[in-house]
Amino acid sequence: MKDNKEEPRRGTPDFQLLILTLLMVGFGIVMVFSSSSSIAQVNQRFGYDPMYFTKRQIAFGAIGLIGMLIAMNIPYEKYKKLFVPVFILAIILLMIVPFSASINGASSWLTIGTLGIQPTELAKITTIMYLSALISKKGERFRDLRTGYIPVMVIVGFVAGLIMLQPDLGSCLILIATSGLIIFAGGANLKHIMGSIGLLILGASIVMGVGALWDKINPSDSPSAENDYKMGRIQAFLDPWEDPQHTGYNLIQSMTAIGHGGVTGTGFGQGIQKLHYLPNAYNDFIFSVIGEEFGFIGTIIFLAFYIYFIWRGLLVSLRSHSTFGTLMGVGIMGLIAIQAFINIGGVTRTIPVTGVTLPFISYGGSSLLVMMVAMGIVLSISRESAMPAKQERTKSVVVRESAAYDWNSRRRYHS
């Protein structure tokens, strides 16, 4: 008798990861309100509206939620083809953006009316998809230097070079680090990876050395705003109190905010430094506001929550039945983790400030929208991972098509 009952084509999304994502976005909106309301309320530019930034963040969050739900319901294998036109669009926008208006020595935004678009955010995600598709397609050939590794590195170098034309060092480092994580997870030869790291360090040293030599040979009484801005960040990291009213001001105010929070914090909305002392409190330095208002205990809870969120996303990705799904999920969660580390490390003076946002928390429409769509992709991977491995039935024999990953040899094999 023929069984007409059909098995469900897809599994359910990972409920924990979905709820964690929504909680992150919700907490980000709350903190954007806390850190921006006092600034917007007294500024004519923002219409004296304390909810100015909050309403915009909510709007982008709503659009991002729709995008996340759509991405979640698209089988992730289809992204192997769907990302191509988006990747081409991202490359075109990266080529255009250096000709836009410069802000703080960098041209990173394209303005359409009152809407600002940051093409770098789109480029990060599409590069992750491109690398995942290319590496999974190459398979064992990826371990070959000429036919596998070099073509992948050319793509990474090309996109990173376009980002540096803005110039945006922080986003460039994030892209390179995330790409390195995908390449490592994809099973690249360690010798090739170490060689690339050596060449990167050598190239950066040569560029910095030539730049310093040129400045000595041709000293300028009026250095460019770009160079002045970059050197100011480095000087602030080394000794912010050397120039407390200029280069070191932001970092001093950031550490003052975190220190003022103490163990238990001043309480939500009761922070002092956001009251026109700490610049970009709702953006780059929003973690400082969290530290001041929630204190050491609240900060530890927030970081633990963030780490669990990233761990859950990685766990979902590693359960994927395909190399493409695993690499794409690991790349997206790695991107979030790396960007969070760079943001938090900068405001706590662990590393130099690079001016990147804290994912899901900082104010920023482009970042929030792209990150939520990216999480929709991870949730799509979780739907496929929740299903049992595909089975091909031949009479009484069941052939399972499942994949496991051996992290010791870092090679994909089939069982």
mmCIF file of N, CA and C in Angstrom, residues 125-180:
data_model
loop_
_atom_site.group_PDB
_atom_site.id
_atom_site.type_symbol
_atom_site.label_atom_id
_atom_site.label_comp_id
_atom_site.label_asym_id
_atom_site.label_seq_id
_atom_site.Cartn_x
_atom_site.Cartn_y
_atom_site.Cartn_z
ATOM 1 N N ILE A 125 28.961 40.640 4.080
ATOM 2 C CA ILE A 125 28.111 39.450 4.008
ATOM 3 C C ILE A 125 28.242 38.754 2.655
ATOM 4 N N THR A 126 28.241 39.520 1.570
ATOM 5 C CA THR A 126 28.334 38.898 0.252
ATOM 6 C C THR A 126 29.695 38.239 0.034
ATOM 7 N N THR A 127 30.744 38.792 0.632
ATOM 8 C CA THR A 127 32.060 38.148 0.543
ATOM 9 C C THR A 127 32.055 36.815 1.281
ATOM 10 N N ILE A 128 31.393 36.772 2.425
ATOM 11 C CA ILE A 128 31.266 35.514 3.172
ATOM 12 C C ILE A 128 30.562 34.462 2.309
ATOM 13 N N MET A 129 29.478 34.852 1.652
ATOM 14 C CA MET A 129 28.751 33.918 0.790
ATOM 15 C C MET A 129 29.620 33.458 -0.380
ATOM 16 N N TYR A 130 30.327 34.414 -0.982
ATOM 17 C CA TYR A 130 31.174 34.097 -2.137
ATOM 18 C C TYR A 130 32.255 33.090 -1.748
ATOM 19 N N LEU A 131 32.951 33.357 -0.662
ATOM 20 C CA LEU A 131 34.013 32.448 -0.231
ATOM 21 C C LEU A 131 33.456 31.072 0.122
ATOM 22 N N SER A 132 32.316 31.042 0.807
ATOM 23 C CA SER A 132 31.717 29.760 1.204
ATOM 24 C C SER A 132 31.346 28.936 -0.022
ATOM 25 N N ALA A 133 30.743 29.596 -1.016
ATOM 26 C CA ALA A 133 30.346 28.886 -2.235
ATOM 27 C C ALA A 133 31.562 28.401 -3.013
ATOM 28 N N LEU A 134 32.575 29.249 -3.117
ATOM 29 C CA LEU A 134 33.760 28.903 -3.896
ATOM 30 C C LEU A 134 34.544 27.763 -3.249
ATOM 31 N N ILE A 135 34.732 27.837 -1.936
ATOM 32 C CA ILE A 135 35.497 26.803 -1.234
ATOM 33 C C ILE A 135 34.760 25.474 -1.255
ATOM 34 N N SER A 136 33.435 25.503 -1.033
ATOM 35 C CA SER A 136 32.663 24.253 -1.042
ATOM 36 C C SER A 136 32.645 23.626 -2.433
ATOM 37 N N LYS A 137 32.670 24.460 -3.466
ATOM 38 C CA LYS A 137 32.685 23.946 -4.831
ATOM 39 C C LYS A 137 34.032 23.322 -5.174
ATOM 40 N N LYS A 138 35.108 23.913 -4.726
ATOM 41 C CA LYS A 138 36.446 23.405 -5.023
ATOM 42 C C LYS A 138 36.746 22.103 -4.291
ATOM 43 N N GLY A 139 36.195 21.944 -3.077
ATOM 44 C CA GLY A 139 36.435 20.725 -2.317
ATOM 45 C C GLY A 139 37.916 20.538 -1.988
ATOM 46 N N GLU A 140 38.433 19.362 -2.303
ATOM 47 C CA GLU A 140 39.838 19.067 -1.994
ATOM 48 C C GLU A 140 40.798 19.910 -2.829
ATOM 49 N N ARG A 141 40.341 20.406 -3.973
ATOM 50 C CA ARG A 141 41.201 21.245 -4.818
ATOM 51 C C ARG A 141 41.549 22.571 -4.149
ATOM 52 N N PHE A 142 40.780 22.914 -3.105
ATOM 53 C CA PHE A 142 41.051 24.164 -2.392
ATOM 54 C C PHE A 142 42.407 24.141 -1.705
ATOM 55 N N ARG A 143 42.906 22.944 -1.391
ATOM 56 C CA ARG A 143 44.191 22.828 -0.717
ATOM 57 C C ARG A 143 45.364 23.043 -1.671
ATOM 58 N N ASP A 144 45.074 23.084 -2.962
ATOM 59 C CA ASP A 144 46.124 23.357 -3.946
ATOM 60 C C ASP A 144 46.358 24.861 -4.016
ATOM 61 N N LEU A 145 47.613 25.267 -4.000
ATOM 62 C CA LEU A 145 47.951 26.686 -3.930
ATOM 63 C C LEU A 145 47.491 27.435 -5.180
ATOM 64 N N ARG A 146 47.804 26.929 -6.350
ATOM 65 C CA ARG A 146 47.568 27.671 -7.591
ATOM 66 C C ARG A 146 46.103 27.694 -7.982
ATOM 67 N N THR A 147 45.441 26.542 -7.941
ATOM 68 C CA THR A 147 44.057 26.458 -8.428
ATOM 69 C C THR A 147 43.018 26.666 -7.329
ATOM 70 N N GLY A 148 43.423 26.549 -6.085
ATOM 71 C CA GLY A 148 42.454 26.653 -4.999
ATOM 72 C C GLY A 148 42.626 27.867 -4.121
ATOM 73 N N TYR A 149 43.799 28.012 -3.529
ATOM 74 C CA TYR A 149 44.011 29.030 -2.508
ATOM 75 C C TYR A 149 44.163 30.439 -3.089
ATOM 76 N N ILE A 150 44.969 30.576 -4.123
ATOM 77 C CA ILE A 150 45.251 31.902 -4.690
ATOM 78 C C ILE A 150 43.987 32.581 -5.234
ATOM 79 N N PRO A 151 43.109 31.894 -5.993
ATOM 80 C CA PRO A 151 41.886 32.558 -6.462
ATOM 81 C C PRO A 151 41.019 33.101 -5.328
ATOM 82 N N VAL A 152 40.948 32.362 -4.228
ATOM 83 C CA VAL A 152 40.168 32.819 -3.077
ATOM 84 C C VAL A 152 40.795 34.070 -2.479
ATOM 85 N N MET A 153 42.110 34.072 -2.344
ATOM 86 C CA MET A 153 42.804 35.218 -1.755
ATOM 87 C C MET A 153 42.725 36.449 -2.657
ATOM 88 N N VAL A 154 42.648 36.233 -3.959
ATOM 89 C CA VAL A 154 42.511 37.367 -4.886
ATOM 90 C C VAL A 154 41.187 38.088 -4.638
ATOM 91 N N ILE A 155 40.133 37.319 -4.404
ATOM 92 C CA ILE A 155 38.819 37.915 -4.117
ATOM 93 C C ILE A 155 38.875 38.731 -2.827
ATOM 94 N N VAL A 156 39.453 38.136 -1.784
ATOM 95 C CA VAL A 156 39.555 38.830 -0.491
ATOM 96 C C VAL A 156 40.382 40.104 -0.640
ATOM 97 N N GLY A 157 41.518 40.003 -1.316
ATOM 98 C CA GLY A 157 42.375 41.160 -1.491
ATOM 99 C C GLY A 157 41.710 42.268 -2.291
ATOM 100 N N PHE A 158 40.941 41.887 -3.300
ATOM 101 C CA PHE A 158 40.257 42.882 -4.136
ATOM 102 C C PHE A 158 39.231 43.669 -3.326
ATOM 103 N N VAL A 159 38.387 42.956 -2.563
ATOM 104 C CA VAL A 159 37.355 43.626 -1.758
ATOM 105 C C VAL A 159 38.004 44.460 -0.655
ATOM 106 N N ALA A 160 39.033 43.905 0.007
ATOM 107 C CA ALA A 160 39.727 44.648 1.066
ATOM 108 C C ALA A 160 40.368 45.907 0.510
ATOM 109 N N GLY A 161 40.912 45.819 -0.694
ATOM 110 C CA GLY A 161 41.518 46.991 -1.314
ATOM 111 C C GLY A 161 40.504 48.085 -1.592
ATOM 112 N N LEU A 162 39.302 47.709 -2.045
ATOM 113 C CA LEU A 162 38.253 48.697 -2.281
ATOM 114 C C LEU A 162 37.826 49.379 -0.983
ATOM 115 N N ILE A 163 37.771 48.611 0.098
ATOM 116 C CA ILE A 163 37.393 49.187 1.394
ATOM 117 C C ILE A 163 38.465 50.156 1.882
ATOM 118 N N MET A 164 39.731 49.829 1.645
ATOM 119 C CA MET A 164 40.821 50.709 2.081
ATOM 120 C C MET A 164 40.879 52.003 1.281
ATOM 121 N N LEU A 165 40.259 52.034 0.108
ATOM 122 C CA LEU A 165 40.222 53.266 -0.672
ATOM 123 C C LEU A 165 39.365 54.334 -0.001
ATOM 124 N N GLN A 166 38.509 53.932 0.960
ATOM 125 C CA GLN A 166 37.607 54.908 1.576
ATOM 126 C C GLN A 166 38.328 55.947 2.432
ATOM 127 N N PRO A 167 39.304 55.721 3.256
ATOM 128 C CA PRO A 167 39.784 54.425 3.734
ATOM 129 C C PRO A 167 39.057 54.042 5.031
ATOM 130 N N ASP A 168 38.846 52.727 5.232
ATOM 131 C CA ASP A 168 38.181 52.226 6.433
ATOM 132 C C ASP A 168 38.982 51.035 6.952
ATOM 133 N N LEU A 169 39.978 51.349 7.783
ATOM 134 C CA LEU A 169 40.883 50.314 8.272
ATOM 135 C C LEU A 169 40.158 49.289 9.131
ATOM 136 N N GLY A 170 39.231 49.744 9.983
ATOM 137 C CA GLY A 170 38.520 48.831 10.871
ATOM 138 C C GLY A 170 37.740 47.780 10.108
ATOM 139 N N SER A 171 36.949 48.215 9.118
ATOM 140 C CA SER A 171 36.159 47.272 8.325
ATOM 141 C C SER A 171 37.051 46.365 7.487
ATOM 142 N N CYS A 172 38.177 46.909 7.022
ATOM 143 C CA CYS A 172 39.118 46.100 6.244
ATOM 144 C C CYS A 172 39.691 44.965 7.096
ATOM 145 N N LEU A 173 40.068 45.277 8.338
ATOM 146 C CA LEU A 173 40.590 44.250 9.245
ATOM 147 C C LEU A 173 39.536 43.201 9.564
ATOM 148 N N ILE A 174 38.297 43.654 9.755
ATOM 149 C CA ILE A 174 37.206 42.724 10.046
ATOM 150 C C ILE A 174 36.995 41.771 8.875
ATOM 151 N N LEU A 175 37.004 42.315 7.649
ATOM 152 C CA LEU A 175 36.817 41.481 6.461
ATOM 153 C C LEU A 175 37.937 40.461 6.329
ATOM 154 N N ILE A 176 39.180 40.899 6.523
ATOM 155 C CA ILE A 176 40.322 39.991 6.389
ATOM 156 C C ILE A 176 40.273 38.897 7.460
ATOM 157 N N ALA A 177 39.975 39.275 8.708
ATOM 158 C CA ALA A 177 39.923 38.299 9.794
ATOM 159 C C ALA A 177 38.798 37.290 9.580
ATOM 160 N N THR A 178 37.631 37.769 9.143
ATOM 161 C CA THR A 178 36.504 36.864 8.890
ATOM 162 C C THR A 178 36.805 35.930 7.732
ATOM 163 N N SER A 179 37.399 36.471 6.680
ATOM 164 C CA SER A 179 37.776 35.640 5.531
ATOM 165 C C SER A 179 38.800 34.590 5.945
ATOM 166 N N GLY A 180 39.752 34.989 6.797
ATOM 167 C CA GLY A 180 40.737 34.031 7.294
ATOM 168 C C GLY A 180 40.096 32.895 8.063
#
